[in-house]
CSV table of C-alpha atoms in Angstrom, one decimal:
chain,number,residue,atom,x,y,z
C,1,MET,CA,0.2,0.0,0.2
C,2,LYS,CA,3.1,2.5,0.8
C,3,ALA,CA,4.6,1.8,-2.3
C,4,ILE,CA,1.2,2.9,-4.3
C,5,LEU,CA,1.2,5.9,-2.5
C,6,ARG,CA,4.4,6.8,-3.2
C,7,TYR,CA,3.7,6.1,-6.8
C,8,THR,CA,0.5,8.0,-6.9
C,9,VAL,CA,1.9,10.6,-5.4
C,10,PHE,CA,5.0,10.6,-7.8
C,11,MET,CA,2.5,10.8,-10.9
C,12,LEU,CA,0.1,13.2,-9.8
C,13,ALA,CA,4.0,15.7,-9.2
C,14,LEU,CA,4.6,14.6,-12.9
C,15,PHE,CA,1.4,15.1,-14.3
C,16,PHE,CA,1.9,18.9,-13.2
C,17,ALA,CA,5.1,19.1,-13.8
C,18,VAL,CA,5.7,18.2,-17.3
C,19,SER,CA,4.3,20.4,-20.0
C,20,CYS,CA,4.2,23.4,-21.4
C,21,LYS,CA,2.7,24.3,-18.4
C,22,LYS,CA,1.8,27.8,-16.7
C,23,GLU,CA,1.1,27.9,-12.8
C,24,PRO,CA,-2.8,29.4,-11.3
C,25,ALA,CA,-2.0,33.3,-11.4
C,26,PRO,CA,-3.3,35.7,-8.7
C,27,ALA,CA,-5.4,38.4,-9.8
C,28,PRO,CA,-4.5,40.1,-12.5
C,29,VAL,CA,-2.5,43.8,-12.0
C,30,PRO,CA,-2.5,46.9,-14.3
C,31,PRO,CA,-0.1,46.5,-16.9
C,32,PRO,CA,2.6,49.2,-17.9
C,33,PRO,CA,2.7,51.6,-19.9
C,34,VAL,CA,3.8,52.0,-23.6
C,35,VAL,CA,6.7,53.2,-24.4
C,36,PRO,CA,8.0,51.4,-27.5
C,37,PRO,CA,11.7,50.2,-26.8
C,38,VAL,CA,15.1,52.1,-28.9
C,39,VAL,CA,17.2,50.3,-30.7
C,40,PRO,CA,20.7,48.2,-28.5
C,41,GLY,CA,23.3,51.1,-28.4
C,42,ALA,CA,25.9,48.5,-28.9
C,43,PRO,CA,25.5,45.5,-31.3
C,44,VAL,CA,24.7,41.8,-29.7
C,45,ASN,CA,26.6,38.8,-31.3
C,46,TYR,CA,23.7,36.6,-31.1
C,47,LEU,CA,25.2,33.8,-33.1
C,48,GLN,CA,28.1,33.7,-30.2
C,49,GLN,CA,25.1,33.2,-27.2
C,50,ALA,CA,23.1,30.9,-29.1
C,51,LYS,CA,26.3,28.8,-29.3
C,52,ASP,CA,27.5,29.2,-25.9
C,53,THR,CA,23.8,28.2,-24.5
C,54,HIS,CA,24.2,25.2,-26.3
C,55,ASN,CA,27.8,24.3,-24.8
C,56,PHE,CA,26.0,25.2,-20.8
C,57,THR,CA,23.1,22.5,-22.5
C,58,VAL,CA,25.7,20.2,-23.6
C,59,ASN,CA,27.8,20.0,-20.3
C,60,ASN,CA,25.1,19.6,-18.0
C,61,LEU,CA,21.7,18.3,-19.4
C,62,LEU,CA,22.9,16.2,-22.9
C,63,THR,CA,22.6,12.0,-21.9
C,64,ALA,CA,25.2,9.2,-23.4
C,65,SER,CA,21.7,8.2,-25.5
C,66,TYR,CA,20.9,12.2,-26.8
C,67,GLY,CA,18.1,12.8,-24.4
C,68,TYR,CA,18.1,16.0,-22.3
C,69,ARG,CA,17.7,15.8,-18.2
C,70,ALA,CA,14.9,18.3,-17.6
C,71,ASN,CA,17.2,20.4,-15.0
C,72,THR,CA,19.9,20.5,-13.1
C,73,THR,CA,18.0,20.2,-9.8
C,74,THR,CA,15.3,18.6,-9.2
C,75,LYS,CA,14.2,16.5,-12.4
C,76,SER,CA,17.9,15.4,-13.4
C,77,SER,CA,17.3,12.1,-13.8
C,78,ASN,CA,13.8,12.6,-16.0
C,79,CYS,CA,13.3,13.2,-20.0
C,80,PHE,CA,10.4,15.5,-20.6
C,81,GLU,CA,8.8,15.1,-23.8
C,82,TRP,CA,8.3,18.8,-25.0
C,83,TYR,CA,11.6,19.9,-23.0
C,84,ASN,CA,13.7,17.4,-26.1
C,85,VAL,CA,12.0,18.8,-28.6
C,86,SER,CA,11.9,22.3,-27.9
C,87,GLN,CA,15.7,21.4,-28.1
C,88,ILE,CA,15.6,20.0,-31.2
C,89,TYR,CA,14.2,23.4,-32.6
C,90,ALA,CA,16.4,25.4,-31.2
C,91,ASP,CA,19.1,22.9,-33.2
C,92,ALA,CA,17.4,23.5,-36.2
C,93,ALA,CA,17.1,26.9,-36.2
C,94,MET,CA,21.0,26.5,-35.5
C,95,VAL,CA,21.2,25.1,-38.7
C,96,ALA,CA,18.9,28.0,-40.7
C,97,ALA,CA,21.2,29.8,-39.6
C,98,GLY,CA,24.3,28.1,-41.1
C,99,GLU,CA,25.3,25.7,-38.4
C,100,THR,CA,25.5,22.5,-40.0
C,101,GLY,CA,27.1,20.7,-37.0
C,102,TYR,CA,24.1,20.5,-34.9
C,103,LEU,CA,22.2,18.6,-37.3
C,104,VAL,CA,24.3,15.3,-35.8
C,105,TYR,CA,22.1,16.7,-32.1
C,106,MET,CA,19.1,17.3,-33.6
C,107,ASN,CA,18.8,13.9,-35.6
C,108,ASN,CA,20.2,12.3,-32.6
C,109,THR,CA,17.5,13.4,-30.5
C,110,PHE,CA,14.6,13.1,-32.7
C,111,LYS,CA,15.8,9.0,-33.0
C,112,PHE,CA,15.5,9.2,-28.9
C,113,MET,CA,12.0,10.7,-28.7
C,114,GLU,CA,11.1,7.7,-30.6
C,115,ASN,CA,11.5,6.1,-26.8
C,116,MET,CA,8.5,8.4,-25.5
C,117,TRP,CA,6.0,7.2,-28.1
C,118,ASP,CA,2.9,5.4,-27.6
C,119,LYS,CA,3.7,1.8,-29.6
C,120,LYS,CA,1.0,0.0,-28.0
C,121,ASP,CA,-1.8,1.9,-29.3
C,122,LEU,CA,-2.3,2.1,-32.5
C,123,ARG,CA,-3.3,6.4,-32.2
C,124,GLY,CA,0.4,6.8,-30.9
C,125,GLY,CA,1.1,9.9,-29.5
C,126,TYR,CA,3.9,10.9,-26.7
C,127,PHE,CA,4.3,10.6,-23.8
C,128,ALA,CA,5.2,13.5,-21.3
C,129,SER,CA,8.4,11.9,-19.6
C,130,VAL,CA,10.8,9.0,-19.7
C,131,ASN,CA,14.1,8.4,-18.2
C,132,LEU,CA,17.5,9.1,-18.9
C,133,ASP,CA,17.8,5.7,-21.0
C,134,GLY,CA,14.8,6.1,-22.7
C,135,SER,CA,13.0,3.9,-20.8
C,136,GLY,CA,9.7,4.0,-18.4
C,137,ALA,CA,7.7,6.1,-20.6
C,138,GLY,CA,4.6,7.0,-18.8
C,139,GLY,CA,2.5,10.8,-17.6
C,140,ASP,CA,0.1,11.7,-19.7
C,141,LYS,CA,-0.3,12.6,-23.3
C,142,TYR,CA,-0.8,16.4,-23.8
C,143,VAL,CA,-2.2,17.9,-27.0
C,144,ASP,CA,0.2,20.9,-26.9
C,145,ASP,CA,3.7,18.8,-26.5
C,146,ASN,CA,2.8,16.4,-29.5
C,147,ALA,CA,1.3,19.7,-31.5
C,148,LEU,CA,4.7,21.4,-30.5
C,149,SER,CA,6.9,18.5,-31.5
C,150,GLY,CA,4.8,18.3,-35.2
C,151,MET,CA,5.5,21.8,-35.5
C,152,VAL,CA,9.0,21.3,-34.5
C,153,TYR,CA,9.5,18.9,-36.8
C,154,LEU,CA,8.0,20.7,-39.4
C,155,GLU,CA,10.9,22.8,-39.4
C,156,ALA,CA,13.7,20.2,-39.1
C,157,TYR,CA,12.1,19.0,-41.9
C,158,GLU,CA,13.1,22.5,-44.2
C,159,VAL,CA,16.5,22.2,-42.6
C,160,THR,CA,17.1,18.5,-43.6
C,161,THR,CA,17.5,16.3,-46.7
C,162,GLY,CA,16.6,12.7,-48.1
C,163,ALA,CA,15.7,10.0,-45.8
C,164,ASP,CA,15.9,12.3,-42.9
C,165,LYS,CA,13.7,15.3,-44.1
C,166,GLN,CA,10.8,12.8,-45.3
C,167,ALA,CA,11.0,10.9,-41.3
C,168,TYR,CA,10.5,14.3,-39.9
C,169,LEU,CA,7.3,15.0,-42.3
C,170,ALA,CA,6.6,11.6,-41.2
C,171,LYS,CA,6.2,11.9,-37.8
C,172,ALA,CA,4.6,15.8,-37.8
C,173,LYS,CA,2.1,14.0,-39.6
C,174,ALA,CA,1.6,10.8,-36.8
C,175,CYS,CA,1.6,13.8,-34.4
C,176,ALA,CA,-1.4,15.0,-36.3
C,177,ASP,CA,-3.2,12.4,-36.7
C,178,TRP,CA,-3.4,11.3,-32.7
C,179,LEU,CA,-4.7,15.4,-32.4
C,180,ILE,CA,-7.5,13.7,-34.5
C,181,ASN,CA,-8.0,10.8,-33.4
C,182,SER,CA,-7.5,11.3,-29.8
C,183,GLY,CA,-11.1,12.0,-28.6
C,184,LEU,CA,-9.8,15.1,-26.0
C,185,TRP,CA,-12.1,17.2,-28.5
C,186,ASP,CA,-16.0,17.4,-27.7
C,187,ASN,CA,-18.7,19.5,-27.4
C,188,ALA,CA,-17.7,20.5,-23.6
C,189,TYR,CA,-17.4,24.4,-24.2
C,190,GLY,CA,-18.8,24.5,-28.1
C,191,GLY,CA,-15.3,22.4,-29.3
C,192,GLY,CA,-11.9,23.3,-28.5
C,193,PHE,CA,-9.2,20.5,-27.1
C,194,TYR,CA,-8.4,19.7,-23.7
C,195,TRP,CA,-4.9,20.0,-22.1
C,196,ASN,CA,-4.4,16.8,-22.1
C,197,THR,CA,-5.5,13.1,-21.2
C,198,GLN,CA,-7.3,13.7,-18.3
C,199,LYS,CA,-9.4,17.0,-19.7
C,200,PRO,CA,-9.0,19.2,-17.0
C,201,GLU,CA,-9.3,22.1,-18.7
C,202,LYS,CA,-9.4,24.1,-22.7
C,203,PRO,CA,-6.6,26.4,-22.9
C,204,THR,CA,-5.6,29.0,-25.7
C,205,GLN,CA,-2.2,27.7,-26.2
C,206,THR,CA,-2.8,23.9,-26.9
C,207,ASN,CA,-5.4,24.9,-29.2
C,208,GLY,CA,-3.5,27.7,-31.2
C,209,LEU,CA,-0.5,25.1,-31.4
C,210,THR,CA,-3.1,22.5,-33.1
C,211,LEU,CA,-3.7,25.4,-35.2
C,212,GLN,CA,-0.5,26.1,-36.0
C,213,LEU,CA,0.3,22.5,-37.1
C,214,PHE,CA,-3.0,21.6,-39.2
C,215,ALA,CA,-2.8,24.7,-41.2
C,216,LYS,CA,0.8,23.9,-41.4
C,217,LEU,CA,-0.1,20.2,-42.6
C,218,TYR,CA,-2.8,21.6,-45.2
C,219,GLY,CA,-0.4,24.0,-47.3
C,220,LEU,CA,2.5,20.5,-47.2
C,221,THR,CA,0.0,18.3,-48.2
C,222,GLY,CA,-3.5,19.3,-49.5
C,223,ALA,CA,-5.2,16.8,-47.1
C,224,SER,CA,-8.7,18.7,-46.7
C,225,ILE,CA,-8.8,16.6,-43.0
C,226,TYR,CA,-5.8,19.0,-42.0
C,227,ARG,CA,-8.0,22.5,-43.8
C,228,ASP,CA,-11.1,21.2,-42.1
C,229,TRP,CA,-9.2,20.9,-38.6
C,230,ALA,CA,-7.6,24.4,-39.2
C,231,ARG,CA,-10.7,25.9,-39.6
C,232,GLN,CA,-12.4,24.2,-37.0
C,233,VAL,CA,-10.2,24.8,-34.6
C,234,ASP,CA,-9.5,28.5,-35.6
C,235,ALA,CA,-13.5,29.4,-35.5
C,236,TRP,CA,-13.5,27.7,-32.2
C,237,LEU,CA,-10.2,30.1,-30.6
C,238,SER,CA,-11.6,33.4,-32.1
C,239,ALA,CA,-15.6,32.5,-30.6
C,240,LYS,CA,-14.1,31.3,-27.1
C,241,MET,CA,-11.1,32.6,-26.5
C,242,PHE,CA,-10.3,36.0,-28.0
C,243,ASP,CA,-11.1,39.0,-25.6
C,244,PRO,CA,-12.2,41.9,-27.6
C,245,ASN,CA,-11.6,44.5,-24.8
C,246,THR,CA,-7.4,43.8,-24.6
C,247,GLY,CA,-7.2,42.7,-28.3
C,248,LEU,CA,-5.7,39.5,-26.3
C,249,TYR,CA,-6.5,35.8,-26.0
C,250,ILE,CA,-7.4,34.5,-22.7
C,251,TRP,CA,-6.0,31.6,-20.8
C,252,LYS,CA,-8.5,29.0,-20.5
C,253,ILE,CA,-11.5,27.6,-19.9
C,254,ASP,CA,-12.5,24.8,-17.6
C,255,GLY,CA,-14.9,23.9,-15.1
C,256,ALA,CA,-18.8,22.5,-15.3
C,257,GLY,CA,-21.9,23.4,-18.0
C,258,GLU,CA,-20.7,26.3,-19.9
C,259,GLY,CA,-17.0,26.5,-17.8
C,260,LEU,CA,-15.0,29.2,-16.1
C,261,LYS,CA,-13.4,31.4,-18.4
C,262,HIS,CA,-9.9,32.6,-16.9
C,263,ASN,CA,-8.5,36.2,-19.0
C,264,GLU,CA,-5.5,35.8,-17.3
C,265,LYS,CA,-3.2,37.0,-20.5
C,266,PHE,CA,0.3,35.4,-21.3
C,267,THR,CA,2.8,35.7,-23.4
C,268,TYR,CA,3.0,32.5,-24.8
C,269,ASP,CA,-0.4,32.2,-25.5
C,270,ASN,CA,-0.7,34.9,-27.6
C,271,ALA,CA,2.8,35.0,-29.4
C,272,ILE,CA,1.4,31.1,-30.5
C,273,MET,CA,-2.0,32.5,-31.8
C,274,VAL,CA,0.4,35.4,-33.6
C,275,GLU,CA,2.3,32.7,-35.2
C,276,ALA,CA,-0.4,30.6,-35.9
C,277,PHE,CA,-2.5,33.8,-37.9
C,278,LEU,CA,0.5,34.2,-40.0
C,279,ILE,CA,0.6,30.3,-41.0
C,280,TYR,CA,-2.7,30.6,-41.8
C,281,SER,CA,-3.0,33.6,-44.0
C,282,GLN,CA,0.0,31.8,-45.9
C,283,VAL,CA,-1.8,29.0,-46.0
C,284,PHE,CA,-5.4,29.8,-47.2
C,285,ASN,CA,-3.9,32.8,-49.2
C,286,ASP,CA,-5.9,35.2,-46.5
C,287,PRO,CA,-4.5,38.5,-46.0
C,288,SER,CA,-7.1,39.6,-43.7
C,289,TYR,CA,-5.0,37.2,-41.2
C,290,LEU,CA,-2.1,38.9,-42.2
C,291,THR,CA,-3.6,41.7,-40.1
C,292,LYS,CA,-5.0,39.8,-37.4
C,293,ALA,CA,-1.4,39.0,-36.5
C,294,GLN,CA,-0.5,42.4,-36.5
C,295,ASN,CA,-3.4,43.8,-34.5
C,296,LEU,CA,-2.4,41.1,-31.7
C,297,GLY,CA,1.6,41.3,-32.1
C,298,LYS,CA,0.2,45.2,-30.6
C,299,ALA,CA,-2.0,44.4,-28.6
C,300,MET,CA,1.0,42.0,-27.1
C,301,ASN,CA,2.8,45.5,-27.6
C,302,ASN,CA,0.2,47.2,-25.4
C,303,THR,CA,0.1,45.3,-22.8
C,304,LEU,CA,2.6,42.4,-22.2
C,305,TRP,CA,5.5,45.0,-22.5
C,306,ASN,CA,7.1,45.9,-19.3
C,307,ALA,CA,8.4,49.8,-20.7
C,308,LEU,CA,11.1,50.0,-17.7
C,309,TYR,CA,12.9,46.7,-18.2
C,310,LYS,CA,11.2,46.3,-21.9
C,311,GLY,CA,10.6,43.2,-22.0
C,312,TYR,CA,7.9,40.7,-22.0
C,313,VAL,CA,5.9,40.0,-19.0
C,314,PHE,CA,5.1,36.4,-18.0
C,315,ASN,CA,1.7,37.4,-17.6
C,316,THR,CA,-0.2,40.4,-16.3
C,317,ALA,CA,-0.1,39.3,-12.8
C,318,GLU,CA,3.6,37.9,-12.5
C,319,THR,CA,6.7,40.0,-11.2
C,320,ARG,CA,9.0,37.9,-12.3
C,321,ILE,CA,10.0,36.4,-16.7
C,322,ASN,CA,11.0,32.8,-17.5
C,323,PRO,CA,13.1,32.0,-20.7
C,324,ALA,CA,10.8,30.0,-22.7
C,325,TRP,CA,7.6,31.7,-22.0
C,326,CYS,CA,8.7,35.2,-22.3
C,327,ALA,CA,11.1,34.4,-25.3
C,328,TRP,CA,8.1,32.9,-26.7
C,329,GLY,CA,7.1,36.6,-27.7
C,330,SER,CA,10.3,36.9,-29.1
C,331,GLN,CA,9.9,34.9,-32.2
C,332,ALA,CA,6.1,36.2,-32.5
C,333,MET,CA,7.9,39.6,-33.7
C,334,ILE,CA,10.6,38.1,-35.3
C,335,ARG,CA,8.3,36.3,-37.8
C,336,LEU,CA,5.7,39.4,-37.9
C,337,TYR,CA,8.5,41.0,-39.5
C,338,GLU,CA,9.8,37.8,-41.2
C,339,ALA,CA,5.7,38.4,-42.8
C,340,ASP,CA,5.8,42.8,-43.3
C,341,LYS,CA,9.4,43.8,-43.0
C,342,ASN,CA,8.3,46.3,-39.9
C,343,GLU,CA,11.4,46.8,-38.5
C,344,SER,CA,10.0,47.7,-35.1
C,345,TRP,CA,9.0,44.1,-34.6
C,346,LEU,CA,12.5,43.3,-34.8
C,347,VAL,CA,13.6,46.3,-31.4
C,348,TYR,CA,10.9,44.3,-29.8
C,349,ALA,CA,12.4,41.1,-30.5
C,350,LYS,CA,16.0,42.2,-29.8
C,351,GLU,CA,15.1,44.1,-26.7
C,352,ASN,CA,13.4,41.1,-24.8
C,353,ILE,CA,16.1,38.8,-25.8
C,354,ASN,CA,18.4,41.0,-24.5
C,355,ARG,CA,16.4,41.5,-21.1
C,356,LEU,CA,16.4,37.7,-20.5
C,357,ASN,CA,20.2,37.7,-21.0
C,358,ILE,CA,20.4,40.4,-17.6
C,359,ALA,CA,18.1,39.0,-15.7
C,360,ASN,CA,18.2,35.4,-16.0
C,361,ARG,CA,21.6,34.6,-17.6
C,362,ASN,CA,24.5,33.2,-15.0
C,363,SER,CA,27.7,35.3,-16.0
C,364,THR,CA,30.0,32.5,-15.5
C,365,THR,CA,28.2,29.0,-16.3
C,366,LEU,CA,26.1,31.1,-19.5
C,367,GLY,CA,22.7,29.0,-18.6
C,368,TYR,CA,19.8,30.0,-18.1
C,369,TYR,CA,17.5,30.3,-14.7
C,370,PHE,CA,13.9,28.9,-14.8
C,371,PHE,CA,12.8,32.4,-13.0
C,372,ALA,CA,13.8,35.7,-12.4
C,373,GLY,CA,12.6,39.3,-11.8
C,374,PHE,CA,13.2,41.4,-14.4
C,375,ASP,CA,16.1,43.4,-12.9
C,376,GLY,CA,17.8,39.9,-12.0
C,377,GLN,CA,16.8,39.3,-8.7
C,378,ASN,CA,15.2,36.6,-7.2
C,379,ARG,CA,16.1,34.1,-8.9
C,380,SER,CA,14.7,30.6,-9.3
C,381,THR,CA,17.8,27.4,-8.8
C,382,GLU,CA,16.5,25.6,-11.4
C,383,MET,CA,17.9,25.5,-14.6
C,384,GLU,CA,15.7,24.3,-16.9
C,385,THR,CA,16.4,22.5,-20.5
C,386,VAL,CA,13.7,23.8,-22.3
C,387,ASP,CA,15.1,27.3,-21.2
C,388,GLN,CA,18.0,26.7,-22.3
C,389,ALA,CA,16.5,25.3,-25.7
C,390,TRP,CA,14.2,28.5,-25.8
C,391,MET,CA,17.4,31.4,-25.3
C,392,GLN,CA,19.4,29.3,-27.8
C,393,ARG,CA,16.9,29.4,-30.5
C,394,LEU,CA,15.7,32.9,-30.6
C,395,GLN,CA,19.6,33.9,-30.2
C,396,ALA,CA,20.0,31.9,-33.5
C,397,MET,CA,17.1,33.2,-35.2
C,398,LEU,CA,18.2,36.6,-33.8
C,399,SER,CA,21.6,36.2,-35.6
C,400,LYS,CA,20.1,36.4,-39.2
C,401,PHE,CA,19.3,40.3,-38.7
């Protein structure tokens, strides 16, 4: 009985620890005033920063099997699914920046990911966690993690050739097909995907990532099933999750009946939606979605930008910032710049990464702390793989500009 109890406690802890998640937020506080940033005075060698970040990851988090331990402290014996694919995402950005030596890391971690795939269920899907050697796959399956994996693999598809290229596309399609067949979309709250197989809630980021994946796959394959799912998810998000008062998307819906809407605003929820609209605009040749993306980007900079420190908040109630979730805002700004060539988007993208380097980066090890205050105080002790991955990725992306 004690052993069973310990196992239950462990699984509950795992449930709350392993996905692209956020803790419940207190009541929102007023956003800071909007003051557009200015171009940094001194040039930044973002590519060298990306290399330094990768070196920290390899020296502290990479395992012999090419998975990555979750962090350097409390979860050093676990590999988390979305942490590993985020590192693939980071290495794909390095390859796109001309650093082909990162292909070996990317491809080897992709092979390691097979340990997390559910081979007993014909629908497949990634579990949340495995041991460092790839054994013991378990935890729930998360819609956001599987959708993000598909998007990561489509970027890896773009920077590889031959059999590797086809393997990435096949797995991205497998992720999307699991989403479609998972049973995690239903009529509660008028539709929408649940966060995970426990069906606790339906968040914006979960559905925004599926919208990205379905739209992207429709553009690549022309398969009508991906088109129809993209349109369905887009319609639900617009109807249920958009807050016209701020021009932003809310956190989630949960509870019985019509469900309780949690109106907190998070940077990465809205960054995901910016990118989803840009993909949708391109794939469906619909310029109105470019406008929607631009308007959402402006709304992010009105509400989620801290003018004093020049960086994106985690959410409107949190006084600390995180390298993964806040860096996602820079990715949205880069995608907007790529779409319309408005230089102001790039300024936000760069200043945000510069602030994370001031606040969260250890100047000796060059690794990033899980959370820190905008001023660099009140740092967490943990250094998470996912935070290193997203900083490496954004630094690599910014190195091209």
